[in-house]
Amino acid sequence: MDRLDNTVRPYAWGSTTAIPTLLGTEPTGEPQAEMWMGAHPGAPSRTGRGTLAEVIDADPEKELGTASAAKFGPRLPFLLKLLAAGAPLSLQVHPDLAQAKAGYEDEERRGVPLDAPHRNYKDANHKPELICALTEFDGLCGFRAPAETADLLDGLGIASLKPYVDLLRAHPEDAALREVLTAILTADPEEMSRTVTETAAACDRLGGAYAPYAGIAHHYPGDPGVLAALLLNHVRLQPGEALFLGAGIPHAYLDGLGVEIMANSDNVLRCGLTPKHVDVPELLRIVRFEAGDPGILRPEASPDGEEVYDTPIDEFRLSRYVLPEGSGVHDLTLPTPQILLCTAGTVRAGEHELAPGRSVFVPAGEKAGVSGAGTLFRATVLV
């Protein structure tokens, strides 16, 4: 197995302390938002044999296993991350596989450069993702029931919100959500900025259920995404709890440290809380206008001590082991590729001793014995 040397991405929303604290290093004063573990071309992990992308490219079947290479192609189909949010990320959705393929082919045919700021589809893949909290973790996930949102907006006592309240109460669920989100994203920018400013002040004054949205508005003053955020469920995960974000589900991470895993894609359609491009017509085509419970996931334990986060896709499978002192060696050998990440204590994986934040890549079929006292996350695929 290969010890991984991973890149930390300094996105502006990142916490300045969470990842350094986990790694036991000194903060630099700069944001440290994500640590990437995998073979994504944007920041592939480094090994003693070259980058992980180079290692896999040299012999895909050996590194990934025959079944994984046949099902997903000659590449690692997932990207594992440590994600540390110190400020809200953009409000966003991801396409399903058919939408991603069609959107990518269309933009390629029209000659839209891959690095163009208005490009929506950077690849032809979908991007389902799972976030598992290591600390208390706040986020937004999926639409709240329209009637509940109407009551929430009405409670702010702002005249310019009354049309949205009426729409949410007067239409069927999917039509109500579509009409209100469309109205928010296509409103006159100056009028919307005034409404958002009033809304932010009211949320700040009232607190309680409004407090998360006051915090969002503090980071993005005047942004219509603040009102879009008010349509969504606020979720607070406790350590060990997780959220699965499927295609078309609007979401945003607000604050906290977690382990994130996703299909190997960079396709994002933004709804707001960002200075980046918002393609309203394409966004409205991709969003699933369905209200519902965000569905907090808790791991399901198996007899061998593996705790699995069950998701409906095959490109990744995330689980964890909480290893007690003196529990002996656990055999984690699989016929599929794995990344093992320690998040607490000290875990020995093969010849490598892993402190928190350290990880290894285990080629398919490679003997993977682990021991020690700590928490170990395992990322692999289903074939």
Short mmCIF file of C-alpha atoms in Angstrom, two decimals:
data_model
loop_
_atom_site.label_atom_id
_atom_site.label_comp_id
_atom_site.label_asym_id
_atom_site.label_seq_id
_atom_site.Cartn_x
_atom_site.Cartn_y
_atom_site.Cartn_z
CA MET A 1 0.00 0.00 0.00
CA ASP A 2 1.08 3.59 -0.61
CA ARG A 3 1.23 6.40 1.92
CA LEU A 4 -0.49 9.45 0.45
CA ASP A 5 0.82 13.00 0.46
CA ASN A 6 -2.26 15.14 -0.10
CA THR A 7 -2.90 18.68 -1.30
CA VAL A 8 -4.85 21.15 0.86
CA ARG A 9 -6.97 23.59 -1.16
CA PRO A 10 -7.08 27.18 0.20
CA TYR A 11 -10.62 28.16 -0.83
CA ALA A 12 -11.81 31.39 0.78
CA TRP A 13 -14.62 29.70 2.75
CA GLY A 14 -12.23 27.31 4.49
CA SER A 15 -11.52 27.23 8.21
CA THR A 16 -8.08 28.50 9.19
CA THR A 17 -7.76 26.05 12.10
CA ALA A 18 -9.81 22.83 11.67
CA ILE A 19 -7.51 20.87 9.35
CA PRO A 20 -4.28 22.03 11.06
CA THR A 21 -5.76 21.00 14.43
CA LEU A 22 -6.57 17.53 13.11
CA LEU A 23 -3.14 17.16 11.52
CA GLY A 24 -1.34 18.53 14.57
CA THR A 25 0.31 21.31 12.55
CA GLU A 26 0.51 25.05 13.07
CA PRO A 27 -2.16 27.15 11.31
CA THR A 28 -0.75 29.39 8.59
CA GLY A 29 -3.42 32.07 9.01
CA GLU A 30 -4.76 31.22 5.55
CA PRO A 31 -7.96 29.24 4.96
CA GLN A 32 -7.48 25.49 4.57
CA ALA A 33 -10.74 24.29 3.06
CA GLU A 34 -10.27 20.80 1.61
CA MET A 35 -7.63 18.07 1.67
CA TRP A 36 -8.00 15.88 -1.42
CA MET A 37 -7.24 12.15 -1.38
CA GLY A 38 -7.45 10.42 -4.75
CA ALA A 39 -6.45 10.69 -8.39
CA HIS A 40 -8.46 13.74 -9.47
CA PRO A 41 -6.40 15.60 -12.11
CA GLY A 42 -6.88 18.88 -10.24
CA ALA A 43 -4.77 17.71 -7.27
CA PRO A 44 -3.84 14.01 -7.35
CA SER A 45 -2.33 12.54 -4.19
CA ARG A 46 1.38 11.87 -4.33
CA THR A 47 2.99 8.49 -3.54
CA GLY A 48 6.51 7.05 -3.59
CA ARG A 49 5.70 5.77 -7.09
CA GLY A 50 4.52 9.11 -8.53
CA THR A 51 1.10 10.73 -8.34
CA LEU A 52 -1.78 8.35 -7.68
CA ALA A 53 -3.13 9.22 -11.13
CA GLU A 54 0.18 8.13 -12.70
CA VAL A 55 0.26 4.94 -10.63
CA ILE A 56 -3.25 3.96 -11.77
CA ASP A 57 -2.65 4.97 -15.40
CA ALA A 58 0.41 2.69 -15.52
CA ASP A 59 -1.63 -0.45 -14.69
CA PRO A 60 -5.36 0.19 -14.11
CA GLU A 61 -6.38 -3.46 -13.72
CA LYS A 62 -3.66 -4.18 -11.15
CA GLU A 63 -4.35 -1.07 -9.05
CA LEU A 64 -8.16 -0.96 -9.37
CA GLY A 65 -9.00 -4.63 -9.86
CA THR A 66 -10.57 -6.20 -12.92
CA ALA A 67 -14.17 -5.67 -11.81
CA SER A 68 -13.75 -1.99 -10.90
CA ALA A 69 -11.85 -1.21 -14.11
CA ALA A 70 -14.53 -2.95 -16.17
CA LYS A 71 -17.42 -1.16 -14.44
CA PHE A 72 -16.01 2.37 -14.04
CA GLY A 73 -13.17 2.52 -16.54
CA PRO A 74 -9.42 2.87 -15.94
CA ARG A 75 -9.71 5.52 -13.21
CA LEU A 76 -10.45 5.80 -9.52
CA PRO A 77 -14.20 6.59 -9.52
CA PHE A 78 -14.27 8.52 -6.25
CA LEU A 79 -12.57 11.45 -4.54
CA LEU A 80 -12.19 11.47 -0.74
CA LYS A 81 -11.74 14.74 1.16
CA LEU A 82 -11.39 16.34 4.51
CA LEU A 83 -13.69 19.37 4.29
CA ALA A 84 -13.39 22.26 6.77
CA ALA A 85 -16.02 24.99 6.35
CA GLY A 86 -15.41 28.24 8.19
CA ALA A 87 -18.00 30.13 6.12
CA PRO A 88 -20.93 29.02 3.93
CA LEU A 89 -20.16 27.36 0.60
CA SER A 90 -22.18 28.27 -2.47
CA LEU A 91 -25.77 27.06 -2.65
CA GLN A 92 -25.66 24.40 -5.38
CA VAL A 93 -27.04 21.32 -7.11
CA HIS A 94 -25.46 18.54 -9.15
CA PRO A 95 -26.81 16.91 -12.34
CA ASP A 96 -27.66 13.24 -12.74
CA LEU A 97 -25.58 11.09 -15.10
CA ALA A 98 -27.77 11.61 -18.18
CA GLN A 99 -27.96 15.39 -17.60
CA ALA A 100 -24.19 15.60 -17.12
CA LYS A 101 -23.47 13.68 -20.33
CA ALA A 102 -25.92 15.76 -22.36
CA GLY A 103 -24.73 19.06 -20.87
CA TYR A 104 -21.06 18.23 -21.39
CA GLU A 105 -21.60 17.15 -25.00
CA ASP A 106 -23.63 20.30 -25.71
CA GLU A 107 -20.97 22.67 -24.33
CA GLU A 108 -18.23 20.75 -26.15
CA ARG A 109 -20.20 21.00 -29.41
CA ARG A 110 -20.66 24.75 -28.89
CA GLY A 111 -16.95 25.19 -28.18
CA VAL A 112 -17.31 26.57 -24.65
CA PRO A 113 -13.78 26.45 -23.15
CA LEU A 114 -13.44 24.15 -20.13
CA ASP A 115 -12.06 27.02 -18.06
CA ALA A 116 -14.73 29.53 -19.14
CA PRO A 117 -16.41 31.12 -16.10
CA HIS A 118 -19.86 30.45 -17.62
CA ARG A 119 -19.16 26.76 -18.33
CA ASN A 120 -21.54 24.47 -16.38
CA TYR A 121 -20.26 20.99 -17.20
CA LYS A 122 -16.56 20.28 -16.70
CA ASP A 123 -16.98 16.54 -17.38
CA ALA A 124 -19.62 13.99 -18.38
CA ASN A 125 -20.10 12.47 -14.92
CA HIS A 126 -22.61 12.92 -12.12
CA LYS A 127 -21.52 14.06 -8.66
CA PRO A 128 -23.42 12.35 -5.85
CA GLU A 129 -21.69 13.03 -2.53
CA LEU A 130 -21.72 12.11 1.14
CA ILE A 131 -20.54 14.26 4.05
CA CYS A 132 -19.83 12.64 7.43
CA ALA A 133 -19.35 14.99 10.39
CA LEU A 134 -16.18 14.83 12.48
CA THR A 135 -17.29 17.83 14.54
CA GLU A 136 -20.73 19.39 14.90
CA PHE A 137 -21.52 20.29 11.29
CA ASP A 138 -24.13 22.73 9.93
CA GLY A 139 -25.61 22.61 6.45
CA LEU A 140 -28.64 23.14 4.27
CA CYS A 141 -30.18 20.17 2.47
CA GLY A 142 -33.31 19.92 0.35
CA PHE A 143 -36.49 21.96 0.32
CA ARG A 144 -38.54 22.48 3.46
CA ALA A 145 -42.31 21.89 3.09
CA PRO A 146 -43.70 25.02 1.35
CA ALA A 147 -46.31 25.67 4.06
CA GLU A 148 -43.60 25.65 6.74
CA THR A 149 -41.44 28.01 4.69
CA ALA A 150 -44.43 30.32 4.19
CA ASP A 151 -44.87 30.50 7.97
CA LEU A 152 -41.14 31.14 8.44
CA LEU A 153 -41.08 33.99 5.89
CA ASP A 154 -44.35 35.44 7.19
CA GLY A 155 -42.84 35.58 10.67
CA LEU A 156 -40.21 38.02 9.47
CA GLY A 157 -42.86 40.69 8.94
CA ILE A 158 -41.36 42.04 5.70
CA ALA A 159 -43.80 43.37 3.11
CA SER A 160 -41.63 42.51 0.09
CA LEU A 161 -41.68 38.82 1.11
CA LYS A 162 -45.49 38.66 1.04
CA PRO A 163 -45.69 37.61 -2.66
CA TYR A 164 -43.43 34.62 -1.90
CA VAL A 165 -45.55 33.70 1.12
CA ASP A 166 -48.70 33.79 -1.02
CA LEU A 167 -47.12 31.67 -3.76
CA LEU A 168 -45.98 29.05 -1.25
CA ARG A 169 -49.50 28.78 0.15
CA ALA A 170 -51.48 28.95 -3.08
CA HIS A 171 -49.86 26.31 -5.31
CA PRO A 172 -49.07 22.60 -5.31
CA GLU A 173 -45.71 21.79 -3.76
CA ASP A 174 -43.52 21.46 -6.85
CA ALA A 175 -45.08 24.47 -8.59
CA ALA A 176 -44.79 26.60 -5.44
CA LEU A 177 -41.11 25.86 -4.99
CA ARG A 178 -40.33 26.37 -8.69
CA GLU A 179 -42.19 29.69 -8.88
CA VAL A 180 -40.63 31.11 -5.73
CA LEU A 181 -37.05 30.09 -6.59
CA THR A 182 -37.51 31.46 -10.12
CA ALA A 183 -38.87 34.74 -8.75
CA ILE A 184 -35.97 35.10 -6.33
CA LEU A 185 -33.28 34.44 -8.96
CA THR A 186 -34.83 36.66 -11.65
CA ALA A 187 -35.85 39.64 -9.48
CA ASP A 188 -34.49 43.15 -10.05
CA PRO A 189 -31.04 43.12 -8.40
CA GLU A 190 -31.48 46.42 -6.54
CA GLU A 191 -34.90 45.51 -5.19
CA MET A 192 -33.64 42.04 -4.21
CA SER A 193 -30.63 43.52 -2.42
CA ARG A 194 -32.94 45.72 -0.32
CA THR A 195 -35.18 42.76 0.50
CA VAL A 196 -32.20 40.61 1.49
CA THR A 197 -30.84 43.41 3.71
CA GLU A 198 -34.21 43.72 5.50
CA THR A 199 -34.46 39.93 5.80
CA ALA A 200 -30.97 39.66 7.25
CA ALA A 201 -31.71 42.29 9.90
CA ALA A 202 -34.97 40.53 10.87
CA CYS A 203 -33.28 37.11 11.06
CA ASP A 204 -30.56 38.58 13.24
CA ARG A 205 -33.11 40.22 15.54
CA LEU A 206 -35.36 37.16 15.89
CA GLY A 207 -32.67 34.47 16.24
CA GLY A 208 -33.79 30.90 16.92
CA ALA A 209 -34.76 29.15 13.67
CA TYR A 210 -33.68 32.29 11.78
CA ALA A 211 -30.14 32.40 13.23
CA PRO A 212 -28.46 30.18 10.57
CA TYR A 213 -29.81 32.42 7.81
CA ALA A 214 -28.61 35.56 9.60
CA GLY A 215 -25.14 34.00 9.60
CA ILE A 216 -25.37 33.28 5.87
CA ALA A 217 -26.45 36.87 5.17
CA HIS A 218 -23.49 38.17 7.16
CA HIS A 219 -21.13 36.43 4.73
CA TYR A 220 -23.13 37.27 1.58
CA PRO A 221 -24.84 40.66 2.08
CA GLY A 222 -27.49 41.41 -0.52
CA ASP A 223 -27.09 38.03 -2.26
CA PRO A 224 -30.41 36.54 -3.52
CA GLY A 225 -29.05 33.18 -2.38
CA VAL A 226 -29.91 34.26 1.17
CA LEU A 227 -33.62 34.07 0.29
CA ALA A 228 -33.10 30.85 -1.65
CA ALA A 229 -31.43 29.41 1.46
CA LEU A 230 -34.56 30.16 3.49
CA LEU A 231 -36.41 27.63 1.32
CA LEU A 232 -34.13 24.83 2.53
CA ASN A 233 -33.92 22.62 5.60
CA HIS A 234 -31.26 23.59 8.12
CA VAL A 235 -29.43 20.50 9.37
CA ARG A 236 -27.01 20.14 12.28
CA LEU A 237 -25.04 16.90 12.22
CA GLN A 238 -23.42 15.44 15.29
CA PRO A 239 -20.04 13.65 14.92
CA GLY A 240 -20.54 10.38 13.08
CA GLU A 241 -23.78 11.47 11.38
CA ALA A 242 -23.89 12.00 7.62
CA LEU A 243 -25.88 13.43 4.71
CA PHE A 244 -26.16 11.98 1.22
CA LEU A 245 -26.66 14.57 -1.56
CA GLY A 246 -28.15 13.06 -4.69
CA ALA A 247 -28.78 14.68 -8.07
CA GLY A 248 -30.92 17.82 -8.13
CA ILE A 249 -30.95 18.33 -4.35
CA PRO A 250 -30.08 21.96 -3.45
CA HIS A 251 -27.59 22.13 -0.60
CA ALA A 252 -24.82 24.12 1.05
CA TYR A 253 -22.35 23.40 3.82
CA LEU A 254 -22.16 26.15 6.43
CA ASP A 255 -19.68 25.29 9.18
CA GLY A 256 -17.74 22.33 10.54
CA LEU A 257 -15.22 19.59 9.76
CA GLY A 258 -16.16 16.41 7.95
CA VAL A 259 -15.07 13.55 5.73
CA GLU A 260 -16.56 13.97 2.26
CA ILE A 261 -16.65 11.45 -0.56
CA MET A 262 -18.03 11.96 -4.05
CA ALA A 263 -18.03 10.60 -7.55
CA ASN A 264 -15.01 11.90 -9.46
CA SER A 265 -16.66 14.95 -11.02
CA ASP A 266 -16.60 18.74 -10.85
CA ASN A 267 -20.09 19.49 -12.16
CA VAL A 268 -21.80 22.20 -10.08
CA LEU A 269 -24.78 24.43 -10.85
CA ARG A 270 -24.97 27.33 -8.41
CA CYS A 271 -28.08 28.98 -6.93
CA GLY A 272 -26.35 31.80 -5.07
CA LEU A 273 -24.03 32.66 -2.15
CA THR A 274 -21.24 33.06 -4.66
CA PRO A 275 -19.65 35.62 -6.99
CA LYS A 276 -19.45 32.87 -9.65
CA HIS A 277 -21.75 32.35 -12.61
CA VAL A 278 -25.38 31.39 -11.93
CA ASP A 279 -27.09 29.92 -15.01
CA VAL A 280 -30.72 30.31 -13.93
CA PRO A 281 -32.46 28.44 -16.82
CA GLU A 282 -30.09 25.44 -16.57
CA LEU A 283 -30.30 25.45 -12.78
CA LEU A 284 -34.10 25.37 -12.87
CA ARG A 285 -33.93 22.43 -15.30
CA ILE A 286 -31.72 20.42 -12.94
CA VAL A 287 -33.26 21.19 -9.53
CA ARG A 288 -35.68 18.60 -8.14
CA PHE A 289 -38.57 20.63 -6.73
CA GLU A 290 -39.50 18.17 -4.00
CA ALA A 291 -39.81 18.92 -0.30
CA GLY A 292 -38.80 16.38 2.30
CA ASP A 293 -36.76 15.42 5.31
CA PRO A 294 -33.02 15.71 4.61
CA GLY A 295 -32.51 12.16 5.91
CA ILE A 296 -29.63 12.10 8.38
CA LEU A 297 -27.60 8.89 7.94
CA ARG A 298 -26.15 6.92 10.82
CA PRO A 299 -23.75 4.06 10.14
CA GLU A 300 -24.96 0.47 10.14
CA ALA A 301 -22.63 -1.82 12.11
CA SER A 302 -21.57 -5.24 10.84
CA PRO A 303 -20.28 -8.13 13.00
CA ASP A 304 -16.64 -7.41 12.08
CA GLY A 305 -16.86 -3.86 13.44
CA GLU A 306 -17.26 -2.06 10.11
CA GLU A 307 -19.82 0.76 10.25
CA VAL A 308 -21.23 1.44 6.76
CA TYR A 309 -22.91 4.60 5.47
CA ASP A 310 -25.47 3.16 3.07
CA THR A 311 -25.98 5.11 -0.18
CA PRO A 312 -27.78 4.27 -3.44
CA ILE A 313 -24.80 4.58 -5.79
CA ASP A 314 -21.81 2.38 -6.66
CA GLU A 315 -18.97 4.84 -7.37
CA PHE A 316 -18.15 5.03 -3.68
CA ARG A 317 -18.77 3.23 -0.41
CA LEU A 318 -17.77 4.94 2.85
CA SER A 319 -17.41 3.15 6.17
CA ARG A 320 -15.50 3.54 9.41
CA TYR A 321 -13.86 1.42 12.06
CA VAL A 322 -13.61 2.60 15.66
CA LEU A 323 -10.75 0.41 16.89
CA PRO A 324 -10.43 -0.14 20.64
CA GLU A 325 -7.05 -0.71 22.29
CA GLY A 326 -6.01 -4.35 22.12
CA SER A 327 -8.53 -5.40 19.45
CA GLY A 328 -5.85 -7.10 17.37
CA VAL A 329 -5.38 -7.02 13.60
CA HIS A 330 -8.39 -6.47 11.34
CA ASP A 331 -8.16 -7.79 7.77
CA LEU A 332 -9.52 -5.12 5.40
CA THR A 333 -8.34 -6.80 2.18
CA LEU A 334 -10.75 -6.24 -0.74
CA PRO A 335 -10.76 -6.97 -4.50
CA THR A 336 -11.42 -3.26 -5.07
CA PRO A 337 -9.21 -0.14 -4.56
CA GLN A 338 -9.29 1.51 -1.13
CA ILE A 339 -8.21 4.69 0.59
CA LEU A 340 -7.86 4.40 4.38
CA LEU A 341 -7.93 7.64 6.41
CA CYS A 342 -7.21 7.96 10.12
CA THR A 343 -9.20 10.69 11.91
CA ALA A 344 -8.44 9.94 15.58
CA GLY A 345 -5.88 8.03 17.64
CA THR A 346 -3.14 6.04 15.92
CA VAL A 347 -3.79 3.24 13.44
CA ARG A 348 -1.27 0.96 11.82
CA ALA A 349 -2.10 0.00 8.21
CA GLY A 350 0.40 -2.53 6.90
CA GLU A 351 3.82 -0.98 7.48
CA HIS A 352 2.42 2.55 7.79
CA GLU A 353 1.55 4.22 11.09
CA LEU A 354 -1.28 6.68 10.57
CA ALA A 355 -1.88 9.69 12.80
CA PRO A 356 -5.03 11.81 12.37
CA GLY A 357 -5.34 13.18 8.83
CA ARG A 358 -2.91 10.63 7.34
CA SER A 359 -3.99 8.17 4.67
CA VAL A 360 -2.91 5.30 2.42
CA PHE A 361 -4.00 3.89 -0.94
CA VAL A 362 -4.51 0.12 -0.99
CA PRO A 363 -4.47 -1.45 -4.47
CA ALA A 364 -7.14 -4.03 -5.25
CA GLY A 365 -6.34 -7.39 -3.66
CA GLU A 366 -3.44 -5.98 -1.62
CA LYS A 367 -3.21 -7.39 1.91
CA ALA A 368 -4.64 -4.76 4.27
CA GLY A 369 -4.20 -5.55 7.94
CA VAL A 370 -4.96 -2.71 10.36
CA SER A 371 -4.53 -2.43 14.12
CA GLY A 372 -4.18 0.16 16.87
CA ALA A 373 -6.57 2.39 18.79
CA GLY A 374 -8.36 5.03 16.76
CA THR A 375 -10.90 5.83 14.05
CA LEU A 376 -10.30 4.77 10.48
CA PHE A 377 -12.46 5.67 7.48
CA ARG A 378 -12.46 3.33 4.50
CA ALA A 379 -13.37 4.50 0.98
CA THR A 380 -13.90 1.98 -1.80
CA VAL A 381 -16.39 1.09 -4.58
CA LEU A 382 -19.22 -1.38 -5.14
CA VAL A 383 -18.83 -3.78 -8.08
#
